[in-house]
PDB file of C-alpha atoms in Angstrom:
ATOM      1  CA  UNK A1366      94.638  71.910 113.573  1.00  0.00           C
ATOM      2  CA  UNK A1367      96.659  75.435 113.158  1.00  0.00           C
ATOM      3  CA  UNK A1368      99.919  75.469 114.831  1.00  0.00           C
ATOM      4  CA  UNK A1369      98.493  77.903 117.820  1.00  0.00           C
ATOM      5  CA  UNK A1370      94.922  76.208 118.145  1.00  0.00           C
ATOM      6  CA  UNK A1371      96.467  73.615 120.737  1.00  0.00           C
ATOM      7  CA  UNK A1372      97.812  76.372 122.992  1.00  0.00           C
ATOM      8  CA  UNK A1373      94.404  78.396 122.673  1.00  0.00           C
ATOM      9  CA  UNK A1374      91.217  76.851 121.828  1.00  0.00           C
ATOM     10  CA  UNK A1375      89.746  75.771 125.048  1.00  0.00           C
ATOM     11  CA  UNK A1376      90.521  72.718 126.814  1.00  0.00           C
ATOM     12  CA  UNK A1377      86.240  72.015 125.951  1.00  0.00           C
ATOM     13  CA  UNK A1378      86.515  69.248 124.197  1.00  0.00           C
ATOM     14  CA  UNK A1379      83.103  70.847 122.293  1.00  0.00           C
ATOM     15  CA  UNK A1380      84.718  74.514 122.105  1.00  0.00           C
ATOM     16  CA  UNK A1381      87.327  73.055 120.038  1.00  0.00           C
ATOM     17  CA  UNK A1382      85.713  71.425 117.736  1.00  0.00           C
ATOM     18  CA  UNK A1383      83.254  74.391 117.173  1.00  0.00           C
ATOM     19  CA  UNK A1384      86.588  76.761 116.626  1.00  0.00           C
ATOM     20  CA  UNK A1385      88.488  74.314 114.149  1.00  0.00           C
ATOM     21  CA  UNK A1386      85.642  73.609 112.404  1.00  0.00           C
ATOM     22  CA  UNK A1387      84.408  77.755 112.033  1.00  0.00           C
ATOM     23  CA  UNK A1388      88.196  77.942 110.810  1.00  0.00           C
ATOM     24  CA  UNK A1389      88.026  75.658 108.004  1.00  0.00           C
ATOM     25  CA  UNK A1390      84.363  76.766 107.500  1.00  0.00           C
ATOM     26  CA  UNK A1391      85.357  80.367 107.146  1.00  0.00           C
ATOM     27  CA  UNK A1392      88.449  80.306 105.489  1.00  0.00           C
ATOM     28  CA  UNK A1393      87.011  77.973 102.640  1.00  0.00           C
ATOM     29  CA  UNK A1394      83.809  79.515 102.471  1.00  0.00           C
ATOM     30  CA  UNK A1395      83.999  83.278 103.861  1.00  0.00           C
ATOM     31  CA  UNK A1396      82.339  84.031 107.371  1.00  0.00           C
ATOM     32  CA  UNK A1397      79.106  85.503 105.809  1.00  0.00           C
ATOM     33  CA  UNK A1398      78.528  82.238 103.372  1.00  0.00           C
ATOM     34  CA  UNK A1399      78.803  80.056 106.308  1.00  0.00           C
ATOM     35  CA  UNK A1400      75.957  79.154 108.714  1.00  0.00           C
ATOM     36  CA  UNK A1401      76.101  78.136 112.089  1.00  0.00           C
ATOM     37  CA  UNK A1402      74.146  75.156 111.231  1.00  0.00           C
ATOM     38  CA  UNK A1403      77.121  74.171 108.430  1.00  0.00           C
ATOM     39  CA  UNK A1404      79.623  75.052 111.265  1.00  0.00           C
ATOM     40  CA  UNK A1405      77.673  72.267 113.994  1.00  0.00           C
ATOM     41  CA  UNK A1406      77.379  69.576 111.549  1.00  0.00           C
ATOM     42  CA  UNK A1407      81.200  70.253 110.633  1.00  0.00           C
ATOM     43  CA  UNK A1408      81.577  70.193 114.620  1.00  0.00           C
ATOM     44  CA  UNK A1409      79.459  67.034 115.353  1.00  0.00           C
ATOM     45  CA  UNK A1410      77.286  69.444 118.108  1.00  0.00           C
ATOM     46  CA  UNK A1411      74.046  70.570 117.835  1.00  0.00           C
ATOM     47  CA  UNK A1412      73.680  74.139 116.451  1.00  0.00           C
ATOM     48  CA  UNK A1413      71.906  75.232 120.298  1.00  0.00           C
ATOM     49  CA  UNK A1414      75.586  74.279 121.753  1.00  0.00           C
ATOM     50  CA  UNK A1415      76.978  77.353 119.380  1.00  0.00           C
ATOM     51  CA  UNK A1416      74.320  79.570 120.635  1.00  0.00           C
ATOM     52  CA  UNK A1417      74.856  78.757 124.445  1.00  0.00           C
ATOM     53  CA  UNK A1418      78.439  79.225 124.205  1.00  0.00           C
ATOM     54  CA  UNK A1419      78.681  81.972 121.906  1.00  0.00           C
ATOM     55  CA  UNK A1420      75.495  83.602 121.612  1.00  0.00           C
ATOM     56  CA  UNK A1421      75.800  85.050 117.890  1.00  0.00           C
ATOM     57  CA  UNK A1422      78.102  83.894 114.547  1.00  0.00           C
ATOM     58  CA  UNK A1423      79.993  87.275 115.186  1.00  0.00           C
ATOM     59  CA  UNK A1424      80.745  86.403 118.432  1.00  0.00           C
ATOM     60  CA  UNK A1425      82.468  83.169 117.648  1.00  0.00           C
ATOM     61  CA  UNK A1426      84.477  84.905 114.610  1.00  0.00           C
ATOM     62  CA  UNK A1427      85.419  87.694 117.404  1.00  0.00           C
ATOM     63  CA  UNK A1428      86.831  84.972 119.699  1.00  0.00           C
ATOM     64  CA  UNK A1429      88.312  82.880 117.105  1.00  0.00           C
ATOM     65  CA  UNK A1430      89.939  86.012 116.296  1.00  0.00           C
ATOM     66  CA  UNK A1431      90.902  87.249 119.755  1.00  0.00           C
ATOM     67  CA  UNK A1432      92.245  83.729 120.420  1.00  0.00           C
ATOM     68  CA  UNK A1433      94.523  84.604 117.468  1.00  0.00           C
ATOM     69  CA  UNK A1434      95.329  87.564 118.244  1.00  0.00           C
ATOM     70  CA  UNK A1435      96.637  86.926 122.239  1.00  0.00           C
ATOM     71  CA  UNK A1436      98.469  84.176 120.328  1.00  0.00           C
ATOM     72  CA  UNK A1437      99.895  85.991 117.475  1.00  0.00           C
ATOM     73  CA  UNK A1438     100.934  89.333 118.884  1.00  0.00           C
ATOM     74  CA  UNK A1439     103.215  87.575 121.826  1.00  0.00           C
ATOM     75  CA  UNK A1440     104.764  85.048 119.130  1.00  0.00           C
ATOM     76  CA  UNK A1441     105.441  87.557 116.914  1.00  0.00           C
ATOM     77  CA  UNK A1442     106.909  90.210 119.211  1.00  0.00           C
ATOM     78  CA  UNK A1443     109.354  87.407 120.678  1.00  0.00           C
ATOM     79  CA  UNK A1444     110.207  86.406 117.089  1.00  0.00           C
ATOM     80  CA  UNK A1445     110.653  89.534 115.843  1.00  0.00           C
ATOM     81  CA  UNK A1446     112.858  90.943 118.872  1.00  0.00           C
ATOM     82  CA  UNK A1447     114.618  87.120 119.296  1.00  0.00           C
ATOM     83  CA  UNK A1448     115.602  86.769 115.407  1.00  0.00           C
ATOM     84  CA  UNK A1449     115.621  90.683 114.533  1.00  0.00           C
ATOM     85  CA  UNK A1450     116.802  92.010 117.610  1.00  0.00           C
ATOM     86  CA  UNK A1451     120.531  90.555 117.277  1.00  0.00           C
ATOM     87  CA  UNK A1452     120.623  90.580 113.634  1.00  0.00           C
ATOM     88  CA  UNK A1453     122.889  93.087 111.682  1.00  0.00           C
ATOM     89  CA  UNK A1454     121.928  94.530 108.321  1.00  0.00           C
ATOM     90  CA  UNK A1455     123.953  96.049 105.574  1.00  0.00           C
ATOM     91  CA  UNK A1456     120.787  97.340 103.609  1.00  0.00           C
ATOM     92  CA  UNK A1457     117.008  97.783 104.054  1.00  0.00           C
ATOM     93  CA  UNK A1458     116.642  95.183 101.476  1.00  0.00           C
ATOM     94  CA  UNK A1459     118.712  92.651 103.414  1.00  0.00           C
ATOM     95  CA  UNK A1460     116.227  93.478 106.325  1.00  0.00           C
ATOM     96  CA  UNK A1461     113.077  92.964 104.436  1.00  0.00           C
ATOM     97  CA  UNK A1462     113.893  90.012 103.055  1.00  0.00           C
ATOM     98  CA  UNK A1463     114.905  88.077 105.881  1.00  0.00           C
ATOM     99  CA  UNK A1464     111.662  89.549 107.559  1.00  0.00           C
ATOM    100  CA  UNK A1465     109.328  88.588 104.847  1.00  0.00           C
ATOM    101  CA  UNK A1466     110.647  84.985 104.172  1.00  0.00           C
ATOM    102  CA  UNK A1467     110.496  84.363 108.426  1.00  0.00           C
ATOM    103  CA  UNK A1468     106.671  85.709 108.325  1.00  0.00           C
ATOM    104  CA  UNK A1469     105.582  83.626 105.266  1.00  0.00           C
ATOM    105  CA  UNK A1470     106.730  80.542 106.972  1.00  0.00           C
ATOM    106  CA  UNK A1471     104.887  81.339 110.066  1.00  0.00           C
ATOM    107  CA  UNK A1472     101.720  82.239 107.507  1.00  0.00           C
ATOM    108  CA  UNK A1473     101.906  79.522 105.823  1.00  0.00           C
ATOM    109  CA  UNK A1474     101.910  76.895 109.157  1.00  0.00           C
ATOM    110  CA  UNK A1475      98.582  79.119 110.007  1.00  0.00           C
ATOM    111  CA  UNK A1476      96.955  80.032 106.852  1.00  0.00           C
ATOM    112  CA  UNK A1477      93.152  79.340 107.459  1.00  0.00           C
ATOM    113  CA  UNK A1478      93.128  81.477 110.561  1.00  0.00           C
ATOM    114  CA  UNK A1479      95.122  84.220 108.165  1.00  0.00           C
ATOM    115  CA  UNK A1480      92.509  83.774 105.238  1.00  0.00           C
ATOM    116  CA  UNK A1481      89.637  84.837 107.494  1.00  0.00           C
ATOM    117  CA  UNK A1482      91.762  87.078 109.533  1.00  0.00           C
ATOM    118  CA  UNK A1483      92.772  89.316 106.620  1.00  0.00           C
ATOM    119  CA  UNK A1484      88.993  89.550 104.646  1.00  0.00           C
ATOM    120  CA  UNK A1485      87.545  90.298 107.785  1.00  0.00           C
ATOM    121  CA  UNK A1486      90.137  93.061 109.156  1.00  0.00           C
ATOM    122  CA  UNK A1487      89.513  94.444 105.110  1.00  0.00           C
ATOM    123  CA  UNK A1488      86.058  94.696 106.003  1.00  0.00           C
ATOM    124  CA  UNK A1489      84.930  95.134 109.051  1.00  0.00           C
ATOM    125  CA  UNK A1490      85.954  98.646 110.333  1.00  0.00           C
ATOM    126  CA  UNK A1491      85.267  97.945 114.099  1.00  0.00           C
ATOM    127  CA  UNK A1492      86.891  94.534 114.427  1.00  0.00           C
ATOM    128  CA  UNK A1493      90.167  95.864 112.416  1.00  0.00           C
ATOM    129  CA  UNK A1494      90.305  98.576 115.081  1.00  0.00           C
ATOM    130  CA  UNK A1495      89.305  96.455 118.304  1.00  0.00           C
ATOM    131  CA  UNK A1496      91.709  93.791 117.150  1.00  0.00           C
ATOM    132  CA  UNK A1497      94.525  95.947 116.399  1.00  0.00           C
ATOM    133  CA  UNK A1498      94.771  99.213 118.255  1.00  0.00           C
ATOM    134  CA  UNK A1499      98.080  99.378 120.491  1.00  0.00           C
ATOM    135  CA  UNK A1500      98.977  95.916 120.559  1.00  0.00           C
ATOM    136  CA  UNK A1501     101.729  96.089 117.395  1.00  0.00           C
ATOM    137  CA  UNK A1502     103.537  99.194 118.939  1.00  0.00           C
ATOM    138  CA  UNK A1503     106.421  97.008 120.575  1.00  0.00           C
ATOM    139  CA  UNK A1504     107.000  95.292 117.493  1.00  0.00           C
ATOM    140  CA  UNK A1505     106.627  98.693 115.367  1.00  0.00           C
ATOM    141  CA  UNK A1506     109.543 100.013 117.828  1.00  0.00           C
ATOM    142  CA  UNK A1507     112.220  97.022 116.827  1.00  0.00           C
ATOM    143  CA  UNK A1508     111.376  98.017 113.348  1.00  0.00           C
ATOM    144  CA  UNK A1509     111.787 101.694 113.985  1.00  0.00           C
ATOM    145  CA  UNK A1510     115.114 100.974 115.300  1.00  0.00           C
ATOM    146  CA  UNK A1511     116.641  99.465 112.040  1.00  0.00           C
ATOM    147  CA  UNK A1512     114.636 101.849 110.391  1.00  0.00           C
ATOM    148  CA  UNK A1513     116.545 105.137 112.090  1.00  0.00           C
ATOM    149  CA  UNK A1514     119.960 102.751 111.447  1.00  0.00           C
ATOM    150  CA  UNK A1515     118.984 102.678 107.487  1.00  0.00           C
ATOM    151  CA  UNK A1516     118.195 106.207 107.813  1.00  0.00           C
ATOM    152  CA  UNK A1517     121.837 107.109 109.043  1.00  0.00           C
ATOM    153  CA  UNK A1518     123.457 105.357 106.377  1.00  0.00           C
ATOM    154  CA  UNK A1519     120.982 107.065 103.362  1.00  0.00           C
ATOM    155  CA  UNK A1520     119.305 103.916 102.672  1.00  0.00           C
ATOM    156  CA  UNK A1521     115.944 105.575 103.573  1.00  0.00           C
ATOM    157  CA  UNK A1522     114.423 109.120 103.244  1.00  0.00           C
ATOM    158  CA  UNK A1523     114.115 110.918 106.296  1.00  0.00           C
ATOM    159  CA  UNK A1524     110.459 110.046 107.120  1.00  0.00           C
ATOM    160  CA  UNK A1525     108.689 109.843 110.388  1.00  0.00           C
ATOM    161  CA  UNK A1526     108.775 106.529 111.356  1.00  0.00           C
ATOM    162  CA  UNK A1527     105.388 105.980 111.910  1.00  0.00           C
ATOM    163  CA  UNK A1528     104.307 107.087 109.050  1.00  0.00           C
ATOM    164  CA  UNK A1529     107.232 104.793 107.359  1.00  0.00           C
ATOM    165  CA  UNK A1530     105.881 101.447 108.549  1.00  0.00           C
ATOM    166  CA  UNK A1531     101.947 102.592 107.094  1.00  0.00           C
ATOM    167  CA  UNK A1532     103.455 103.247 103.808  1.00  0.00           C
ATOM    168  CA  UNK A1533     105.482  99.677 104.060  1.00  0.00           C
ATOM    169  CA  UNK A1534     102.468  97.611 105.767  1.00  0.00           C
ATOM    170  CA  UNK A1535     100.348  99.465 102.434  1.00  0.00           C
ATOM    171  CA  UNK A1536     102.236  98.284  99.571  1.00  0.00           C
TER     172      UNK A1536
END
């Protein structure tokens, strides 16, 4: 089980084993290479009990995903403003580095529910903007505050902000 499947996957004792075994399902196989009958045997429930609680495939990677999501964004905000927040930096490099190494480890701990999180917000156009509209602006603003620091001291050009983190998130 991922690190944040215990805290979110329903206390269902059938729910859970539906959403752990669409994880492994769609992170080894892809979500559209995997059937919902592959995902109850995986589960030990009959395919029906997929259809009565979820209604469609899509609608159990949605909620596998939104699960993820109302875990994700509150982790990573209180990580980001707990070990970023009272951190000092002498250069932009120094910043990115410590951010990048803290981030893998928490990737790594989750990396099945990453796999299909990342190909499906690469493909799926509505999803990448239900999923992700407004919820990253508080931790966008702790990195706009180091960013106007690295400003004032050269390190960076004299770019809107915004627009600073898209080029960054982009590379």
């Amino acid at each position: 089980a991922s690190d944040w499947s215990s805290d979110v996957c329903s206390s269902d004792l059938k729910l859970s084993q539906i959403d752990e075994a669409a994880i492994t399902l769609f992170s080894e196989k892809g979500y559209a290479n995997t059937s919902t009958k592959e995902i109850a045997s995986r589960a030990n429930v009959a395919e029906g009990t997929i259809f009565r609680h979820y209604k469609t495939k899509e609608k159990l990677l949605l909620n596998i995903l939104l699960k993820f999501m109302k875990f994700l964004v509150p982790v990573m905000k209180k990580d980001v403003v707990d070990k970023l927040g009272h951190q000092q930096f002498e250069t932009i490099e120094d910043f990115l580095r410590y951010f990048l190494k803290d981030r893998i480890k928490f990737i790594k701990k989750n990396h099945d529910i990453f796999r299909i999180f990342i190909k499906e917000l690469m493909y799926n156009d509505e999803l990448r903007e239900n999923l992700l509209s407004g919820k990253l602006d508080e931790i966008a603003s702790v990195f706009y505050g180091y960013y106007d620091e690295f400003k004032a001291k050269g390190q960076l050009a004299p770019i809107d902000n915004a627009d600073l983190l898209n080029r960054m998130l982009k590379i």
